[in-house]
Coordinates of C-alpha atoms and ligand atoms in Angstrom, one line a residue:
X687 CA -77.6 -55.9 -75.9
X688 CA -80.4 -56.4 -73.3
X689 CA -78.0 -58.6 -71.2
X690 CA -75.4 -55.8 -71.0
X691 CA -78.1 -53.4 -69.8
X692 CA -79.5 -55.8 -67.3
X693 CA -76.3 -56.9 -65.6
X694 CA -75.7 -53.7 -63.5
X695 CA -79.3 -53.5 -62.6
X696 CA -79.4 -57.1 -61.5
X697 CA -76.4 -56.4 -59.3
X698 CA -78.3 -53.6 -57.5
X699 CA -81.4 -55.8 -57.2
X700 CA -79.3 -58.5 -55.5
X701 CA -77.8 -56.0 -53.2
X702 CA -81.1 -54.5 -52.3
X703 CA -82.7 -57.9 -51.7
X704 CA -79.8 -59.1 -49.5
X705 CA -80.0 -55.9 -47.4
X706 CA -83.8 -56.4 -47.2
X707 CA -83.3 -59.9 -45.8
X708 CA -80.8 -58.7 -43.3
X709 CA -83.1 -55.9 -42.1
X710 CA -86.3 -57.9 -41.9
X711 CA -88.8 -56.9 -40.6
X712 CA -87.8 -53.3 -41.8
X713 CA -88.5 -51.4 -38.6
X714 CA -91.2 -48.8 -38.8
X715 CA -88.8 -46.0 -37.8
X716 CA -86.5 -46.8 -40.7
X717 CA -89.4 -46.8 -43.1
X718 CA -90.5 -43.5 -41.7
X719 CA -87.0 -42.1 -42.0
X720 CA -87.0 -43.0 -45.7
X721 CA -90.3 -41.2 -46.3
X722 CA -89.1 -38.2 -44.4
X723 CA -85.9 -38.1 -46.5
X724 CA -88.0 -38.2 -49.7
X725 CA -90.1 -35.3 -48.4
X726 CA -87.0 -33.3 -47.5
X727 CA -85.5 -34.0 -50.9
X728 CA -88.7 -32.6 -52.5
X729 CA -88.8 -29.6 -50.3
X730 CA -85.2 -28.7 -50.7
X731 CA -84.9 -29.3 -54.4
X732 CA -88.4 -28.6 -55.5
X733 CA -87.4 -25.4 -57.3
X734 CA -84.6 -27.2 -59.2
X735 CA -86.9 -30.0 -60.1
X736 CA -89.5 -27.5 -61.4
X737 CA -86.9 -25.8 -63.5
X738 CA -85.7 -29.0 -65.2
X739 CA -89.3 -30.1 -65.8
X740 CA -89.9 -26.7 -67.6
X741 CA -86.7 -27.2 -69.6
X742 CA -87.8 -30.8 -70.6
X743 CA -91.2 -29.7 -71.7
X744 CA -90.0 -26.5 -73.5
X745 CA -92.5 -24.7 -71.3
X746 CA -94.3 -25.8 -68.2
X747 CA -95.2 -23.5 -65.4
X748 CA -92.9 -24.0 -62.5
X749 CA -95.8 -23.1 -60.3
X750 CA -98.0 -25.8 -61.9
X751 CA -95.1 -28.3 -61.3
X752 CA -94.8 -27.1 -57.8
X753 CA -98.4 -28.0 -57.0
X754 CA -98.8 -31.1 -59.1
X755 CA -95.4 -32.7 -58.7
X756 CA -93.7 -31.3 -55.6
X757 CA -96.3 -30.2 -53.0
X758 CA -98.9 -32.9 -53.9
X759 CA -96.3 -35.6 -53.7
X760 CA -94.8 -34.3 -50.4
X761 CA -98.3 -34.2 -49.0
X762 CA -98.9 -37.8 -50.0
X763 CA -95.7 -38.7 -48.1
X764 CA -97.1 -36.9 -45.0
X765 CA -100.4 -38.9 -45.4
X766 CA -98.3 -42.1 -45.5
X767 CA -96.4 -41.1 -42.3
X768 CA -99.7 -40.4 -40.6
X769 CA -101.4 -43.7 -41.5
X770 CA -98.7 -46.3 -41.9
X771 CA -98.7 -47.6 -38.3
X772 CA -102.4 -48.3 -38.6
X773 CA -102.0 -49.9 -42.1
X774 CA -99.1 -52.1 -40.8
X775 CA -101.0 -53.5 -37.9
X776 CA -101.6 -57.3 -37.9
X777 CA -105.3 -58.2 -38.2
X778 CA -107.0 -60.9 -36.2
X779 CA -109.2 -63.1 -38.3
X780 CA -112.2 -65.3 -37.6
X781 CA -111.6 -68.9 -36.5
X782 CA -114.2 -71.5 -37.3
X783 CA -116.2 -72.9 -34.4
X784 CA -115.0 -74.5 -32.1
X785 CA -111.3 -74.0 -32.8
X786 CA -111.3 -70.5 -31.3
X787 CA -112.6 -71.8 -28.0
X788 CA -109.8 -74.4 -28.1
X789 CA -107.1 -71.7 -28.3
X790 CA -106.4 -71.6 -32.1
X791 CA -105.4 -68.2 -33.5
X792 CA -105.5 -66.6 -37.0
X793 CA -104.0 -63.3 -38.1
X794 CA -102.9 -61.5 -41.2
X795 CA -99.6 -59.7 -41.2
X796 CA -98.9 -57.2 -43.9
X797 CA -95.2 -57.8 -44.6
X798 CA -92.8 -56.0 -47.1
X799 CA -92.5 -57.7 -50.4
X800 CA -88.8 -56.9 -50.8
X801 CA -87.6 -54.9 -53.9
X802 CA -90.1 -53.0 -55.9
X803 CA -89.4 -51.7 -59.4
X804 CA -91.0 -48.4 -60.4
X805 CA -91.3 -47.5 -64.1
X806 CA -92.6 -44.0 -64.6
X807 CA -93.8 -41.8 -67.5
X808 CA -92.9 -38.2 -68.5
X809 CA -96.2 -36.3 -67.9
X810 CA -95.8 -35.9 -64.1
X811 CA -92.3 -37.2 -63.9
X812 CA -91.7 -36.4 -60.2
X813 CA -95.2 -37.2 -58.9
X814 CA -95.4 -40.6 -60.7
X815 CA -91.9 -41.7 -59.4
X816 CA -92.0 -40.3 -55.9
X817 CA -95.7 -41.0 -55.3
X818 CA -95.5 -44.8 -55.6
X819 CA -92.1 -44.6 -53.8
X820 CA -93.7 -43.1 -50.6
X821 CA -96.0 -46.1 -50.3
X822 CA -93.4 -48.6 -51.4
X823 CA -91.3 -47.3 -48.5
X824 CA -94.3 -47.2 -46.1
X825 CA -94.8 -50.9 -46.7
X826 CA -91.1 -51.6 -45.9
X827 CA -89.7 -52.2 -49.3
X828 CA -86.7 -51.0 -51.2
X829 CA -87.0 -49.5 -54.7
X830 CA -85.4 -49.3 -58.1
X831 CA -86.8 -46.5 -60.4
X832 CA -86.6 -46.2 -64.2
X833 CA -87.9 -42.7 -65.1
X834 CA -88.9 -41.6 -68.6
X835 CA -86.4 -40.8 -71.3
X836 CA -88.7 -38.0 -72.6
X837 CA -88.0 -35.9 -69.5
X838 CA -84.3 -36.6 -69.5
X839 CA -83.1 -33.6 -67.4
X840 CA -85.6 -34.4 -64.7
X841 CA -84.6 -38.0 -64.8
X842 CA -80.9 -37.2 -64.4
X843 CA -81.6 -34.8 -61.5
X844 CA -83.8 -37.4 -59.9
X845 CA -81.0 -39.9 -60.1
X846 CA -78.5 -37.4 -58.6
X847 CA -80.8 -36.5 -55.7
X848 CA -81.7 -40.1 -54.9
X849 CA -78.0 -40.9 -54.8
X850 CA -77.5 -38.0 -52.3
X851 CA -80.4 -38.9 -50.0
X852 CA -80.4 -42.7 -50.2
X853 CA -78.0 -45.6 -50.2
X854 CA -78.0 -47.7 -53.3
X855 CA -79.5 -50.6 -51.3
X856 CA -82.5 -48.4 -50.3
X857 CA -83.3 -46.8 -53.6
X858 CA -81.6 -46.5 -57.0
X859 CA -82.4 -44.8 -60.3
X860 CA -81.6 -46.1 -63.8
X861 CA -81.9 -43.7 -66.7
X862 CA -82.1 -44.5 -70.4
X863 CA -84.4 -45.3 -73.3
X864 CA -86.8 -48.1 -74.2
X865 CA -83.9 -50.7 -74.2
X866 CA -83.1 -49.9 -70.6
X867 CA -86.8 -49.9 -69.8
X868 CA -87.3 -53.3 -71.5
X869 CA -84.3 -54.8 -69.6
X870 CA -85.6 -53.2 -66.3
X871 CA -89.0 -54.8 -66.8
X872 CA -87.4 -58.2 -67.1
X873 CA -85.8 -58.0 -63.7
X874 CA -87.0 -60.5 -61.0
X875 CA -88.5 -57.8 -58.7
X876 CA -90.8 -58.7 -55.9
X877 CA -93.3 -56.3 -57.4
X878 CA -93.3 -53.9 -60.3
X879 CA -95.3 -50.7 -60.7
X880 CA -95.7 -49.4 -64.2
X881 CA -97.3 -46.1 -65.1
X882 CA -97.6 -45.4 -68.8
X883 CA -99.6 -46.3 -71.9
X884 CA -101.7 -49.4 -72.3
X885 CA -99.5 -50.6 -75.2
X886 CA -96.3 -50.5 -73.2
X887 CA -98.2 -51.9 -70.2
X888 CA -98.8 -55.1 -72.2
X889 CA -95.1 -55.4 -72.9
X890 CA -94.2 -54.8 -69.3
X891 CA -96.7 -57.4 -68.0
X892 CA -95.3 -59.9 -70.6
X893 CA -91.8 -59.3 -69.4
X894 CA -92.7 -59.5 -65.8
X895 CA -94.6 -62.8 -66.3
X896 CA -91.3 -64.5 -67.1
X897 CA -90.4 -64.3 -63.4
X898 CA -94.0 -64.2 -62.2
X899 CA -93.4 -60.7 -60.9
X900 CA -96.8 -59.2 -59.7
X901 CA -97.5 -56.0 -61.4
X902 CA -99.5 -52.8 -60.7
X903 CA -100.3 -51.2 -64.1
X904 CA -101.4 -47.6 -64.0
X905 CA -102.4 -47.1 -67.6
X906 CA -104.4 -44.6 -69.7
X907 CA -107.5 -44.7 -71.9
X908 CA -110.4 -42.5 -73.0
X909 CA -112.0 -41.1 -69.9
X910 CA -115.5 -39.9 -70.9
X911 CA -117.5 -36.9 -69.5
X912 CA -121.2 -37.5 -69.2
X913 CA -123.0 -34.1 -69.2
X914 CA -126.5 -34.6 -67.9
X915 CA -129.4 -32.3 -69.0
X916 CA -129.4 -30.8 -65.5
X917 CA -125.7 -29.8 -65.6
X918 CA -124.7 -26.2 -65.0
X919 CA -123.0 -25.9 -68.4
X920 CA -121.0 -22.8 -67.5
X921 CA -119.5 -24.3 -64.4
X922 CA -119.1 -27.7 -66.0
X923 CA -117.3 -26.1 -69.0
X924 CA -114.9 -24.3 -66.8
X925 CA -114.1 -27.4 -64.9
X926 CA -113.6 -29.5 -68.0
X927 CA -111.4 -26.7 -69.4
X928 CA -109.2 -26.8 -66.3
X929 CA -108.8 -30.6 -66.5
X930 CA -108.1 -30.5 -70.3
X931 CA -105.8 -27.5 -70.3
X932 CA -103.6 -28.3 -67.3
X933 CA -100.3 -29.7 -68.5
X934 CA -101.8 -29.1 -72.0
X935 CA -104.1 -32.1 -71.6
X936 CA -101.1 -34.5 -71.0
X937 CA -102.8 -36.1 -68.1
X938 CA -103.8 -39.8 -67.9
X939 CA -107.2 -38.7 -66.3
X940 CA -107.8 -35.7 -68.6
X941 CA -111.4 -35.6 -69.8
X942 CA -110.9 -37.4 -73.2
X943 CA -114.3 -36.6 -74.8
X944 CA -117.6 -35.0 -73.9
X945 CA -120.9 -36.7 -74.2
X946 CA -123.7 -34.1 -74.2
X947 CA -127.5 -34.1 -74.8
X948 CA -128.5 -33.1 -78.3
X949 CA -130.3 -29.9 -77.1
X950 CA -127.3 -28.7 -75.1
X951 CA -124.4 -29.1 -77.5
X952 CA -123.8 -25.4 -78.2
X953 CA -124.3 -24.5 -74.6
X954 CA -121.7 -27.1 -73.5
X955 CA -119.1 -26.0 -76.1
X956 CA -119.7 -22.4 -75.1
X957 CA -119.1 -23.3 -71.5
X958 CA -115.7 -24.9 -72.3
X959 CA -114.8 -22.0 -74.6
X960 CA -115.5 -19.4 -71.9
X961 CA -113.8 -21.4 -69.2
X962 CA -110.7 -21.8 -71.3
X963 CA -110.6 -18.2 -72.3
X964 CA -111.0 -17.0 -68.7
X965 CA -108.0 -19.1 -67.5
X966 CA -105.9 -18.7 -70.6
X967 CA -106.6 -15.3 -72.3
X968 CA -103.5 -16.0 -74.5
X969 CA -101.4 -19.1 -75.0
X970 CA -98.1 -18.6 -76.9
X971 CA -96.4 -16.4 -74.3
X972 CA -98.5 -17.6 -71.4
X973 CA -96.2 -19.4 -68.9
X974 CA -99.2 -21.2 -67.4
X975 CA -99.8 -23.1 -70.5
X976 CA -97.5 -26.1 -71.1
X977 CA -95.9 -27.2 -74.3
X978 CA -96.5 -30.6 -75.9
X979 CA -93.6 -32.6 -74.7
X980 CA -91.9 -33.6 -78.0
X981 CA -92.3 -32.9 -81.8
X982 CA -93.5 -36.5 -82.2
X983 CA -96.2 -36.0 -79.6
X984 CA -97.1 -32.6 -81.2
X985 CA -97.4 -34.1 -84.7
X986 CA -99.6 -37.0 -83.4
X987 CA -102.1 -34.4 -82.0
X988 CA -102.0 -32.4 -85.3
X989 CA -102.7 -35.6 -87.2
X990 CA -105.7 -36.4 -85.0
X991 CA -107.2 -33.0 -85.8
X992 CA -106.4 -33.2 -89.5
X993 CA -107.9 -36.7 -89.7
X994 CA -111.1 -35.5 -87.9
X995 CA -111.4 -32.4 -90.2
X996 CA -110.9 -34.6 -93.3
X997 CA -113.6 -37.0 -92.2
X998 CA -116.2 -34.2 -91.6
X999 CA -115.8 -32.9 -88.0
X1000 CA -116.3 -29.3 -87.3
X1001 CA -113.0 -28.0 -85.8
X1002 CA -113.3 -25.2 -83.2
X1003 CA -110.1 -23.7 -82.0
X1004 CA -110.2 -21.9 -78.7
X1005 CA -107.8 -19.1 -79.5
X1006 CA -109.0 -16.1 -77.5
X1007 CA -106.1 -13.8 -78.5
X1008 CA -106.2 -14.8 -82.1
X1009 CA -102.6 -15.9 -82.0
X1010 CA -100.7 -17.4 -85.0
X1011 CA -99.6 -20.8 -84.0
X1012 CA -98.2 -21.7 -87.5
X1013 CA -94.9 -19.8 -87.1
X1014 CA -93.7 -21.0 -83.8
X1015 CA -91.7 -24.0 -82.6
X1016 CA -93.0 -23.7 -79.0
X1017 CA -95.1 -26.9 -79.5
X1018 CA -98.1 -25.1 -78.1
X1019 CA -101.5 -25.9 -79.4
X1020 CA -104.8 -24.2 -78.6
X1021 CA -107.6 -26.3 -77.2
X1022 CA -109.2 -27.8 -80.3
X1023 CA -112.9 -28.9 -80.0
X1024 CA -114.1 -31.4 -82.5
X1025 CA -117.8 -31.3 -83.1
X1026 CA -119.7 -34.0 -85.1
X1027 CA -117.1 -36.8 -84.5
X1028 CA -117.6 -40.3 -85.9
X1029 CA -116.1 -43.7 -85.0
X1030 CA -113.8 -43.8 -87.9
X1031 CA -111.8 -40.8 -86.7
X1032 CA -108.5 -41.3 -84.8
X1033 CA -109.9 -38.9 -82.2
X1034 CA -112.4 -41.6 -81.2
X1035 CA -110.0 -44.5 -81.5
X1036 CA -107.0 -43.5 -79.4
X1037 CA -106.3 -41.8 -76.1
X1038 CA -106.0 -38.1 -76.9
X1039 CA -103.5 -37.0 -74.3
X1040 CA -103.4 -33.4 -75.4
X1041 CA -105.6 -30.3 -75.9
X1042 CA -108.1 -31.9 -78.3
X1043 CA -111.7 -32.4 -77.2
X1044 CA -114.2 -34.4 -79.2
X1045 CA -117.8 -33.8 -78.4
X1046 CA -120.3 -36.6 -78.9
X1047 CA -124.1 -36.2 -78.8
X1048 CA -126.7 -38.4 -77.3
X1049 CA -130.5 -38.4 -77.6
X1050 CA -130.9 -40.5 -74.5
X1051 CA -128.4 -41.1 -71.6
X1052 CA -128.7 -44.9 -72.2
X1053 CA -127.1 -44.4 -75.6
X1054 CA -124.1 -42.8 -73.9
X1055 CA -123.9 -45.6 -71.3
X1056 CA -124.1 -48.3 -74.0
X1057 CA -121.3 -46.5 -76.0
X1058 CA -119.0 -46.4 -73.0
X1059 CA -119.7 -50.0 -72.2
X1060 CA -118.9 -51.1 -75.7
X1061 CA -115.4 -49.6 -75.4
X1062 CA -112.3 -50.2 -73.2
X1063 CA -113.0 -49.6 -69.6
X1064 CA -111.7 -46.1 -68.9
X1065 CA -109.4 -44.9 -66.2
X1066 CA -111.7 -42.1 -65.1
X1067 CA -115.4 -41.3 -65.7
X1068 CA -117.1 -38.0 -65.0
X1069 CA -120.7 -37.0 -64.5
X1070 CA -122.0 -33.5 -64.4
X1071 CA -125.6 -32.8 -63.3
X1072 CA -128.0 -32.5 -60.4
X1073 CA -130.2 -35.4 -61.3
X1074 CA -129.3 -38.0 -58.7
X1075 CA -131.2 -40.9 -60.3
X1076 CA -129.5 -40.2 -63.6
X1077 CA -126.1 -40.0 -61.9
X1078 CA -126.7 -43.3 -60.1
X1079 CA -127.8 -44.8 -63.4
X1080 CA -124.5 -43.7 -65.1
X1081 CA -122.4 -44.9 -62.2
X1082 CA -124.1 -48.2 -61.6
X1083 CA -124.3 -49.2 -65.3
X1084 CA -120.7 -48.4 -66.3
X1085 CA -117.3 -49.5 -65.1
X1086 CA -114.2 -47.3 -64.7
X1087 CA -111.1 -47.0 -62.6
X1088 CA -112.5 -44.1 -60.6
X1089 CA -115.1 -41.3 -60.8
X1090 CA -115.4 -37.6 -60.1
X1091 CA -118.9 -36.2 -59.9
X1092 CA -119.4 -32.6 -61.0
X1093 CA -115.8 -32.1 -61.8
X1094 CA -112.9 -33.9 -63.4
X1095 CA -109.6 -35.4 -62.1
X1096 CA -110.2 -34.7 -58.5
X1097 CA -110.6 -38.2 -57.3
X1098 CA -106.9 -38.8 -57.8
X1099 CA -106.0 -36.0 -55.5
X1100 CA -107.8 -37.7 -52.5
X1101 CA -105.0 -39.5 -50.8
X1102 CA -107.3 -41.9 -49.0
X1103 CA -109.0 -43.1 -52.2
X1104 CA -107.4 -46.0 -54.1
X1105 CA -106.2 -44.8 -57.6
X1106 CA -106.0 -47.3 -60.4
X1107 CA -107.6 -48.5 -63.6
X1108 CA -109.6 -51.5 -64.6
X1109 CA -109.0 -53.8 -67.6
X1110 CA -107.2 -51.9 -70.3
X1111 CA -106.8 -48.8 -68.1
X1112 CA -104.8 -50.8 -65.5
X1113 CA -104.8 -53.3 -62.7
X1114 CA -104.1 -52.8 -59.0
X1115 CA -104.0 -49.4 -57.3
X1116 CA -102.1 -47.3 -54.9
X1117 CA -103.1 -44.4 -52.6
X1118 CA -105.2 -45.2 -49.5
X1119 CA -104.7 -48.4 -47.5
X1120 CA -105.1 -50.2 -50.8
X1121 CA -101.7 -48.9 -51.9
X1122 CA -100.0 -50.1 -48.7
X1123 CA -101.5 -53.5 -49.3
X1124 CA -100.6 -53.6 -52.9
X1125 CA -96.9 -53.3 -52.0
X1126 CA -97.3 -55.7 -49.0
X1127 CA -97.6 -59.5 -48.8
X1128 CA -100.7 -60.4 -46.8
X1129 CA -99.3 -63.3 -44.9
X1130 CA -101.7 -65.7 -43.2
X1131 CA -100.6 -67.0 -39.8
X1132 CA -102.5 -69.7 -38.0
X1133 CA -101.5 -71.0 -34.6
X1134 CA -102.6 -74.5 -33.7
X1135 CA -103.8 -75.1 -30.1
X1136 CA -102.4 -78.0 -27.9
X1137 CA -105.4 -80.2 -28.5
X1138 CA -105.2 -82.7 -31.5
X1139 CA -107.4 -80.7 -33.9
X1140 CA -106.8 -83.1 -36.8
X1141 CA -108.2 -86.0 -34.8
X1142 CA -111.1 -83.9 -33.5
X1143 CA -112.0 -82.7 -37.0
X1144 CA -111.8 -86.2 -38.5
X1145 CA -108.7 -85.5 -40.7
X1146 CA -106.6 -88.1 -39.1
X1147 CA -106.5 -91.7 -40.4
X1148 CA -107.7 -94.2 -39.9
X1149 CA -110.9 -92.5 -41.2
X1150 CA -114.0 -93.7 -39.5
X1151 CA -116.7 -92.5 -37.2
X1152 CA -115.0 -89.2 -36.3
X1153 CA -114.7 -88.3 -40.0
X1154 CA -118.3 -89.3 -40.8
X1155 CA -119.5 -87.2 -37.9
X1156 CA -117.5 -84.2 -38.9
X1157 CA -118.7 -84.5 -42.5
X1158 CA -122.3 -84.8 -41.4
X1159 CA -122.0 -81.7 -39.1
X1160 CA -120.5 -79.6 -41.9
X1161 CA -123.0 -80.7 -44.5
X1162 CA -126.0 -80.1 -42.3
Ligands
NAD1370 P1 -95.0 -45.0 -72.2 O1 -95.8 -46.2 -72.1 O2 -94.5 -44.6 -73.6 O3 -93.7 -45.0 -71.3 C1 -93.7 -45.2 -69.9 C2 -92.4 -45.8 -69.4 O4 -92.3 -47.0 -70.0 C3 -91.2 -44.9 -69.7 O5 -90.3 -44.9 -68.6 C4 -90.5 -45.7 -70.8 O6 -89.1 -45.7 -70.8 C5 -91.0 -47.1 -70.5 N1 -90.9 -48.0 -71.7 C6 -90.9 -47.7 -73.0 N2 -90.8 -48.9 -73.7 C7 -90.8 -49.9 -72.9 C8 -90.7 -51.3 -73.0 N3 -90.7 -51.9 -74.2 N4 -90.8 -52.1 -71.9 C9 -90.8 -51.5 -70.7 N5 -90.9 -50.2 -70.5 C10 -90.9 -49.4 -71.6 O7 -96.0 -43.8 -71.6 P2 -95.7 -42.3 -71.7 O8 -95.9 -41.8 -73.1 O9 -94.5 -41.9 -70.9 O10 -96.9 -41.7 -70.8 C11 -98.2 -41.5 -71.3 C12 -99.2 -42.6 -71.1 O11 -99.1 -42.9 -69.7 C13 -100.6 -42.3 -71.4 O12 -101.2 -43.4 -72.0 C14 -101.2 -42.0 -70.0 O13 -102.6 -42.2 -69.9 C15 -100.5 -42.9 -69.1 N6 -100.4 -42.5 -67.8 C16 -101.1 -43.2 -66.8 C17 -101.1 -42.7 -65.5 C18 -101.9 -43.4 -64.4 O14 -101.6 -43.1 -63.3 N7 -102.8 -44.3 -64.7 C19 -100.4 -41.6 -65.2 C20 -99.7 -40.9 -66.2 C21 -99.7 -41.4 -67.5

């Protein structure tokens, strides 16, 4: 029953909100202390968290987890510590003439919203729970987290550690499956951050709308790679391979498909092949190469490839050591390049989210731009090439959450750049000052001077000459 699941969470929400009201305005040193505790938790228990992430995935390099989930997140906490005083400063705003001269004042204060819900996915389970948490804390809020059921061991350890480092009225974790998630998304939070698929994002927004809870939706989509004629295809291939093979392509920003000029298709594919083989000379026993998270996710990827093959795609497996993947239950899959893809293939209809790389061909870059514009606005967009006018054409004629030029993924790792999608790839963002503002309420404060401004401005009845004069002046 949804009600049974909701009741204990509602109790924690009430407790957190009441503590928040008592502590207003959430002193900066308390916020800082919470971020420092979150950083200490990551530093002290990073190894344990990496171990459970590896167990949850079947195989996931603890060193990869250390950089993507632990160090990267702790570093983001440090960035928040460094910038939060500046972000939290009230801003003076312009006052219309002549009110400023008469002593009126206007300012915006960025105030905590209260209790923020964080719903996170399995692909970077620590980063995508603790990352938003750092900025939720920086903005002076309290948090309730519901991590993914697919990385169950990580979620349980996260809960244990949060209980050790925080009081339940500062931060609390709730584990469980989609029923718990659905009940969680119905809570009357002051803000809700959801990271996950576009399909679930729709459900979350619908549930949040019942209480008019503002949402940040960090979703997915098909992030295209534009390869210009002038690209260095060896370098580009290596960079695409890195972005597609890390975490076995289970990255929201992973390059979803390549768009290459007709004359360079083989060169582009060769670059990706070489780049992959150099980083992953073998795959099955290679600790650096992650497994697909569950059988269901694995089967979905196999089905995408089978469907493309049936419909006429050329399937190129990047299997440098010629390993036999058919007799293993490691849920590992070589990078599978799909050449000659068409629109009726699943590979071109859904987010890939794994090591499958469709390659599309264009005769003219405008064709590629039109194609992207006719589809859902992507989370990321990548351009490779040295032709600055072509690059600007691609950037200024398309829309996406963010962009990396001459590489993939990297814009998300810039702490000071807002990270988020647009349209079906999401709304709102965090990172940068934008994240602080996302989790704050921008409260307008106007202070009236002693003089009777209403009378002076013609607002005060009985309306007459003063009002007419004011209207005339304004409409001049
Ligand atoms: P998902 O949408 O299946 O699940 C995400 C979370 O939603 C989980 O905690 C889950 O328990 C919860 N959930 C499930 N059903 C729910 C419901 N009915 N109501 C409310 N919550 C529910 O996503 P996933 O498979 O865990 O992650 C993969 C997707 O996430 C991909 O589409 C990927 O692109 C996207 N993603 C986006 C970002 C980003 O920052 N934009 C980052 C990582 C992943």
